[in-house]
């Protein structure tokens, strides 16, 4: 929904609303949304006192990590940027050159799996959880430098089993999806 | 099948047969099999000119890596110790302390996934292959120091898709199994 030619005060109102809804929008994405230059967005943010993306992520991440129970923060592959324990979570992984297959420059599947799996564990409201089953699908190859946005959702809980779906996106495109069944340790694995 | 109280020449005959069948048997396992001391097995091996386990693995591994087409050798997690391209393969991963979850000391699922996935790719008789789908099950928690023996089998090939099953064992116990559908790159992913 582009807001073409909006007066500045209206654009700034929408802008702060948009960023509140999705703190991970880049200045580039915002510029496109409002059909203005990136420089305009930067000035808007400065006037509104909204920090740059990196700072926003950092601040959201710090709050997120403190909520996780089932896994040590640094064991999550990717940056945890949002979490509602027992319900859902989001992590961001910036892929790098050392994650790729030499032959194809495509990011190796187990990094993507590790991002999804560690996020699935993190969202669980349990002291300790292990992966029991995972059904996963890689839909589009990912290249180094692409930013993976993983979204996990706890679908249901049955006894000591948690069903978690994770979808990973590059820009708005889904590149991976996985269904995980996690088992909280109190009841053992079965 | 224990060979209790066999005369030495018979034991040595069976011993070299056993090692030929399974070059990854440890001296301890062989000693148990033949109900003799580990020292006796070592002497037997020396007399028969059979190198120690580490050397046997190394020599088998060197032959194995040279056969792989679809993945660079060092991209395989675990040591590739046997391979028949397009059919089957075996890799061994010695798990270490830095692979575990802090809380539980259990090896993190994505290392096991990475061993299975990279082996599944390695056994494929194609220049380049990517993982499309994986259905996996973790059956028993693995602790640091345990040795994972992964066995992959190509079940069938349909067009540019390869169906590969991987089972991972600790001692003879199955700890993980996965079904992978790999896609060779010539036809793209779908």
Coordinates of C-alpha atoms in Angstrom, one line a residue:
Chain A
X1 CA 0.0 0.0 0.0
X2 CA 2.0 3.0 -1.2
X3 CA 1.3 6.4 0.3
X4 CA 2.2 8.5 -2.7
X5 CA 2.7 12.2 -2.3
X6 CA 1.6 12.3 1.3
X7 CA 2.3 15.5 3.2
X8 CA 5.2 15.1 5.5
X9 CA 3.3 15.1 8.8
X10 CA 1.1 12.3 7.5
X11 CA 4.0 10.3 6.1
X12 CA 5.8 10.6 9.5
X13 CA 2.6 9.4 11.3
X14 CA 2.3 6.3 9.0
X15 CA 6.1 5.8 9.1
X16 CA 6.2 5.5 12.9
X17 CA 3.1 3.3 12.8
X18 CA 4.7 1.0 10.2
X19 CA 7.9 0.7 12.1
X20 CA 6.0 -0.1 15.3
X21 CA 4.2 -2.9 13.4
X22 CA 7.4 -4.3 11.9
X23 CA 10.6 -3.0 13.4
X24 CA 12.7 -4.8 10.8
X25 CA 11.7 -2.7 7.8
X26 CA 14.8 -1.3 6.2
X27 CA 15.1 2.3 5.2
X28 CA 15.1 1.1 1.6
X29 CA 11.9 -0.8 2.0
X30 CA 10.3 2.2 3.7
X31 CA 11.4 4.5 1.0
X32 CA 9.8 2.3 -1.6
X33 CA 6.6 2.0 0.5
X34 CA 6.2 5.8 0.7
X35 CA 7.7 6.5 -2.8
X36 CA 10.3 8.8 -1.3
X37 CA 14.1 8.7 -1.2
X38 CA 16.0 6.7 1.4
X39 CA 17.5 10.1 2.5
X40 CA 13.9 11.4 3.3
X41 CA 13.2 8.3 5.4
X42 CA 16.4 8.9 7.3
X43 CA 15.5 12.4 8.0
X44 CA 12.0 11.4 9.0
X45 CA 13.4 8.8 11.5
X46 CA 15.8 11.4 12.9
X47 CA 13.0 13.9 13.5
X48 CA 10.8 11.2 15.0
X49 CA 13.7 9.9 17.2
X50 CA 13.4 6.4 15.7
X51 CA 16.8 4.6 15.8
X52 CA 18.2 2.9 12.7
X53 CA 17.4 -0.7 11.9
X54 CA 20.4 -2.2 13.6
X55 CA 19.7 -0.4 16.8
X56 CA 16.0 -1.4 16.7
X57 CA 16.9 -5.1 16.1
X58 CA 19.4 -5.0 19.0
X59 CA 16.9 -3.5 21.4
X60 CA 14.2 -6.0 20.5
X61 CA 16.7 -8.8 20.6
X62 CA 17.9 -8.0 24.1
X63 CA 14.3 -8.2 25.3
X64 CA 13.7 -11.4 23.4
X65 CA 16.7 -13.4 24.7
X66 CA 15.8 -12.7 28.3
X67 CA 12.6 -14.6 27.8
X68 CA 13.9 -17.9 26.4
X69 CA 14.0 -20.8 28.9
X70 CA 14.7 -23.9 26.9
X71 CA 18.0 -23.0 25.2
X72 CA 21.0 -20.8 25.9
X73 CA 20.8 -17.6 23.9
X74 CA 24.1 -18.1 22.0
X75 CA 22.9 -21.6 21.0
X76 CA 20.3 -20.0 18.8
X77 CA 21.6 -19.7 15.2
X78 CA 20.5 -16.3 14.0
X79 CA 19.5 -13.3 16.0
X80 CA 16.3 -13.7 18.0
X81 CA 14.3 -10.6 17.4
X82 CA 10.9 -11.4 18.7
X83 CA 9.4 -14.0 21.0
X84 CA 6.2 -14.8 22.8
X85 CA 7.1 -17.9 24.8
X86 CA 4.9 -20.8 24.1
X87 CA 3.4 -19.1 21.0
X88 CA 5.8 -17.7 18.4
X89 CA 9.2 -16.2 17.6
X90 CA 11.3 -14.6 14.9
X91 CA 15.0 -14.8 14.2
X92 CA 17.2 -13.3 11.5
X93 CA 20.2 -15.0 10.1
X94 CA 22.6 -13.1 7.8
X95 CA 24.1 -15.8 5.6
X96 CA 27.8 -15.5 4.9
X97 CA 30.4 -16.9 2.4
X98 CA 31.6 -19.6 4.9
X99 CA 28.1 -21.2 4.9
X100 CA 28.0 -22.1 1.2
X101 CA 28.8 -25.1 -0.9
X102 CA 32.0 -24.4 -2.8
X103 CA 30.5 -25.7 -6.0
X104 CA 27.3 -23.8 -6.2
X105 CA 27.7 -20.9 -3.7
X106 CA 24.4 -22.0 -2.2
X107 CA 24.0 -21.9 1.5
X108 CA 24.3 -25.4 3.0
X109 CA 21.1 -26.9 4.1
X110 CA 22.1 -27.6 7.7
X111 CA 22.6 -23.9 8.5
X112 CA 19.0 -23.3 7.5
X113 CA 18.0 -26.3 9.5
X114 CA 19.9 -25.1 12.5
X115 CA 18.3 -21.7 12.4
X116 CA 14.8 -23.3 12.2
X117 CA 15.5 -26.0 14.8
X118 CA 17.1 -23.7 17.3
X119 CA 14.2 -21.2 16.9
X120 CA 11.7 -24.0 17.3
X121 CA 13.3 -24.9 20.6
X122 CA 13.6 -21.3 21.8
X123 CA 9.8 -20.6 21.5
X124 CA 8.9 -23.6 23.6
X125 CA 7.7 -22.8 27.1
X126 CA 9.7 -25.6 28.8
X127 CA 13.0 -25.8 30.7
X128 CA 14.5 -28.3 28.3
X129 CA 13.3 -29.5 24.9
X130 CA 14.8 -31.8 22.3
X131 CA 13.9 -32.3 18.7
X132 CA 12.0 -35.6 18.1
X133 CA 10.8 -35.3 14.5
X134 CA 11.3 -32.8 11.8
X135 CA 9.7 -32.7 8.4
X136 CA 11.3 -30.0 6.3
X137 CA 11.2 -28.7 2.8
X138 CA 13.8 -26.5 1.1
X139 CA 11.9 -24.5 -1.5
X140 CA 14.4 -22.1 -3.0
X141 CA 18.2 -22.1 -2.9
X142 CA 19.7 -19.4 -0.6
X143 CA 22.8 -17.6 -1.6
X144 CA 25.4 -16.0 0.7
X145 CA 24.5 -12.5 1.8
X146 CA 20.8 -13.2 1.8
X147 CA 19.0 -12.5 5.0
X148 CA 16.9 -15.3 6.4
X149 CA 13.8 -14.3 8.4
X150 CA 12.6 -17.3 10.3
X151 CA 9.1 -17.3 11.9
X152 CA 8.1 -20.1 14.3
X153 CA 4.7 -20.8 15.6
X154 CA 3.7 -23.3 18.3
X155 CA 0.7 -25.1 16.8
X156 CA -0.2 -27.3 19.7
X157 CA 1.0 -29.1 22.8
X158 CA 0.1 -32.6 23.6
X159 CA 1.5 -34.1 26.8
X160 CA 5.2 -33.4 26.7
X161 CA 5.2 -32.9 22.9
X162 CA 5.2 -29.5 21.2
X163 CA 4.3 -29.1 17.5
X164 CA 6.1 -26.1 16.0
X165 CA 6.0 -24.9 12.5
X166 CA 8.8 -22.8 11.1
X167 CA 8.9 -20.9 7.9
X168 CA 11.9 -19.0 6.6
X169 CA 11.8 -16.2 4.1
X170 CA 14.2 -14.2 2.0
X171 CA 12.5 -10.9 1.4
X172 CA 8.9 -12.0 1.3
X173 CA 9.7 -15.3 -0.5
X174 CA 9.4 -18.5 1.4
X175 CA 12.6 -20.5 1.0
X176 CA 12.1 -23.2 3.7
X177 CA 9.4 -24.7 5.9
X178 CA 9.6 -27.2 8.6
X179 CA 7.3 -29.0 11.1
X180 CA 9.0 -29.9 14.3
X181 CA 7.9 -32.1 17.1
X182 CA 9.8 -31.2 20.2
X183 CA 9.8 -33.2 23.4
X184 CA 10.3 -31.6 26.7
X185 CA 12.8 -33.6 28.7
X186 CA 10.7 -34.3 31.8
X187 CA 8.9 -37.2 30.1
X188 CA 11.9 -38.6 28.2
X189 CA 11.9 -39.2 24.4
X190 CA 9.5 -41.6 22.9
Chain B
X1 CA 28.5 -65.1 17.5
X2 CA 31.3 -65.7 20.0
X3 CA 34.1 -68.0 19.0
X4 CA 35.1 -69.3 22.5
X5 CA 38.3 -71.1 23.0
X6 CA 39.2 -71.3 19.3
X7 CA 42.7 -72.4 18.5
X8 CA 44.9 -69.5 17.5
X9 CA 45.1 -70.3 13.8
X10 CA 41.3 -70.5 13.5
X11 CA 40.8 -67.3 15.6
X12 CA 43.2 -65.5 13.3
X13 CA 41.4 -66.8 10.2
X14 CA 38.0 -65.6 11.6
X15 CA 39.6 -62.3 12.8
X16 CA 40.9 -61.3 9.4
X17 CA 37.6 -62.3 7.9
X18 CA 35.6 -60.2 10.4
X19 CA 37.8 -57.1 9.8
X20 CA 37.5 -57.5 6.1
X21 CA 33.7 -57.5 6.5
X22 CA 33.7 -54.6 8.9
X23 CA 37.0 -52.6 9.0
X24 CA 35.6 -50.4 11.8
X25 CA 35.6 -53.0 14.5
X26 CA 37.7 -51.9 17.5
X27 CA 40.1 -54.2 19.2
X28 CA 37.8 -54.1 22.2
X29 CA 34.9 -55.3 20.2
X30 CA 36.9 -58.0 18.6
X31 CA 38.3 -59.1 22.0
X32 CA 34.7 -59.5 23.2
X33 CA 33.6 -61.3 20.1
X34 CA 36.4 -63.9 20.5
X35 CA 36.4 -63.9 24.3
X36 CA 40.1 -63.1 24.5
X37 CA 42.0 -60.1 25.8
X38 CA 42.6 -56.9 23.8
X39 CA 46.3 -57.7 24.0
X40 CA 45.7 -61.0 22.2
X41 CA 43.8 -59.2 19.4
X42 CA 46.7 -56.7 19.0
X43 CA 49.2 -59.5 18.8
X44 CA 46.9 -61.3 16.3
X45 CA 46.7 -58.2 14.2
X46 CA 50.4 -57.7 14.3
X47 CA 51.1 -61.3 13.2
X48 CA 48.5 -60.9 10.4
X49 CA 49.8 -57.5 9.3
X50 CA 46.4 -55.9 9.9
X51 CA 46.9 -52.2 10.8
X52 CA 45.1 -50.6 13.8
X53 CA 41.6 -49.2 13.5
X54 CA 42.7 -45.6 12.9
X55 CA 44.9 -46.6 10.0
X56 CA 42.3 -48.8 8.5
X57 CA 39.7 -46.0 8.7
X58 CA 42.2 -43.6 7.1
X59 CA 43.0 -45.9 4.2
X60 CA 39.3 -46.7 3.5
X61 CA 38.5 -43.0 3.9
X62 CA 41.1 -41.9 1.4
X63 CA 39.6 -44.2 -1.2
X64 CA 36.1 -43.0 -0.4
X65 CA 36.7 -39.3 -0.7
X66 CA 38.1 -39.7 -4.1
X67 CA 34.9 -41.1 -5.4
X68 CA 32.5 -38.3 -4.3
X69 CA 31.3 -36.1 -7.0
X70 CA 28.5 -33.9 -5.6
X71 CA 30.2 -32.3 -2.6
X72 CA 33.7 -31.3 -1.6
X73 CA 35.2 -33.8 0.8
X74 CA 35.7 -31.4 3.7
X75 CA 32.0 -30.4 3.4
X76 CA 31.0 -33.8 4.7
X77 CA 30.5 -33.7 8.4
X78 CA 32.1 -36.8 9.8
X79 CA 34.7 -39.1 8.2
X80 CA 33.5 -40.8 5.0
X81 CA 34.7 -44.4 5.4
X82 CA 32.9 -46.2 2.7
X83 CA 31.0 -45.3 -0.4
X84 CA 29.5 -46.9 -3.5
X85 CA 28.4 -43.9 -5.6
X86 CA 24.7 -43.9 -6.4
X87 CA 24.1 -46.7 -3.9
X88 CA 25.3 -46.3 -0.3
X89 CA 27.9 -44.8 2.0
X90 CA 29.0 -44.7 5.6
X91 CA 30.5 -41.9 7.7
X92 CA 31.7 -41.7 11.2
X93 CA 31.4 -38.7 13.5
X94 CA 33.1 -38.5 16.8
X95 CA 30.9 -36.1 18.8
X96 CA 32.7 -33.6 21.0
X97 CA 31.9 -31.3 24.0
X98 CA 31.5 -28.3 21.7
X99 CA 28.5 -29.9 20.0
X100 CA 26.3 -30.2 23.0
X101 CA 23.6 -28.1 24.6
X102 CA 24.9 -26.6 27.7
X103 CA 21.9 -27.5 29.8
X104 CA 21.7 -31.2 29.0
X105 CA 25.1 -32.1 27.5
X106 CA 23.1 -33.7 24.7
X107 CA 24.5 -33.3 21.1
X108 CA 22.6 -30.6 19.3
X109 CA 20.2 -31.9 16.6
X110 CA 21.7 -30.0 13.8
X111 CA 25.1 -31.7 14.0
X112 CA 23.4 -35.0 13.6
X113 CA 21.3 -33.6 10.8
X114 CA 24.4 -32.2 9.1
X115 CA 26.2 -35.6 9.2
X116 CA 23.1 -37.3 7.7
X117 CA 22.5 -34.6 5.1
X118 CA 26.0 -34.3 3.9
X119 CA 26.3 -38.1 3.6
X120 CA 23.1 -38.2 1.7
X121 CA 24.5 -35.7 -0.7
X122 CA 27.8 -37.5 -1.0
X123 CA 26.4 -40.8 -2.1
X124 CA 24.5 -39.3 -5.0
X125 CA 25.9 -39.9 -8.4
X126 CA 25.5 -36.4 -9.7
X127 CA 27.7 -33.4 -10.1
X128 CA 25.6 -31.1 -7.9
X129 CA 22.7 -32.0 -5.6
X130 CA 20.6 -30.0 -3.1
X131 CA 18.3 -31.1 -0.3
X132 CA 14.7 -30.7 -1.3
X133 CA 12.9 -32.5 1.5
X134 CA 13.9 -34.3 4.7
X135 CA 11.8 -36.2 7.1
X136 CA 13.8 -37.0 10.2
X137 CA 13.4 -38.6 13.5
X138 CA 15.7 -38.4 16.5
X139 CA 15.2 -41.6 18.5
X140 CA 17.7 -41.5 21.3
X141 CA 19.7 -38.5 22.7
X142 CA 23.4 -38.6 21.9
X143 CA 26.0 -37.5 24.4
X144 CA 29.4 -36.0 23.7
X145 CA 32.1 -38.6 23.1
X146 CA 29.7 -41.0 21.4
X147 CA 30.6 -42.2 18.0
X148 CA 27.9 -41.8 15.3
X149 CA 28.0 -44.3 12.5
X150 CA 25.8 -43.0 9.6
X151 CA 24.7 -45.3 6.9
X152 CA 23.1 -43.9 3.8
X153 CA 21.3 -45.8 1.1
X154 CA 20.0 -44.5 -2.2
X155 CA 16.5 -46.0 -2.4
X156 CA 15.5 -44.7 -5.8
X157 CA 16.0 -42.1 -8.5
X158 CA 13.1 -40.5 -10.3
X159 CA 14.0 -37.8 -12.9
X160 CA 16.4 -35.5 -11.2
X161 CA 15.2 -36.6 -7.7
X162 CA 17.1 -39.0 -5.5
X163 CA 15.5 -40.7 -2.5
X164 CA 18.1 -41.4 0.2
X165 CA 17.6 -43.0 3.6
X166 CA 20.1 -42.4 6.3
X167 CA 20.3 -44.2 9.6
X168 CA 22.7 -43.3 12.4
X169 CA 23.8 -45.6 15.1
X170 CA 25.7 -45.4 18.4
X171 CA 27.1 -48.8 18.9
X172 CA 24.4 -50.9 17.3
X173 CA 21.6 -48.7 18.5
X174 CA 19.7 -46.6 16.0
X175 CA 19.6 -43.0 17.3
X176 CA 18.4 -41.2 14.2
X177 CA 16.8 -41.9 10.9
X178 CA 16.0 -39.6 8.0
X179 CA 14.5 -39.8 4.5
X180 CA 16.0 -37.2 2.2
X181 CA 14.8 -36.2 -1.3
X182 CA 17.7 -34.6 -3.1
X183 CA 17.5 -32.7 -6.3
X184 CA 20.3 -32.7 -8.8
X185 CA 20.8 -29.1 -10.0
X186 CA 20.6 -29.7 -13.7
X187 CA 16.8 -29.6 -13.5
X188 CA 16.4 -26.9 -10.9
X189 CA 14.4 -27.3 -7.7
X190 CA 10.7 -27.9 -7.7

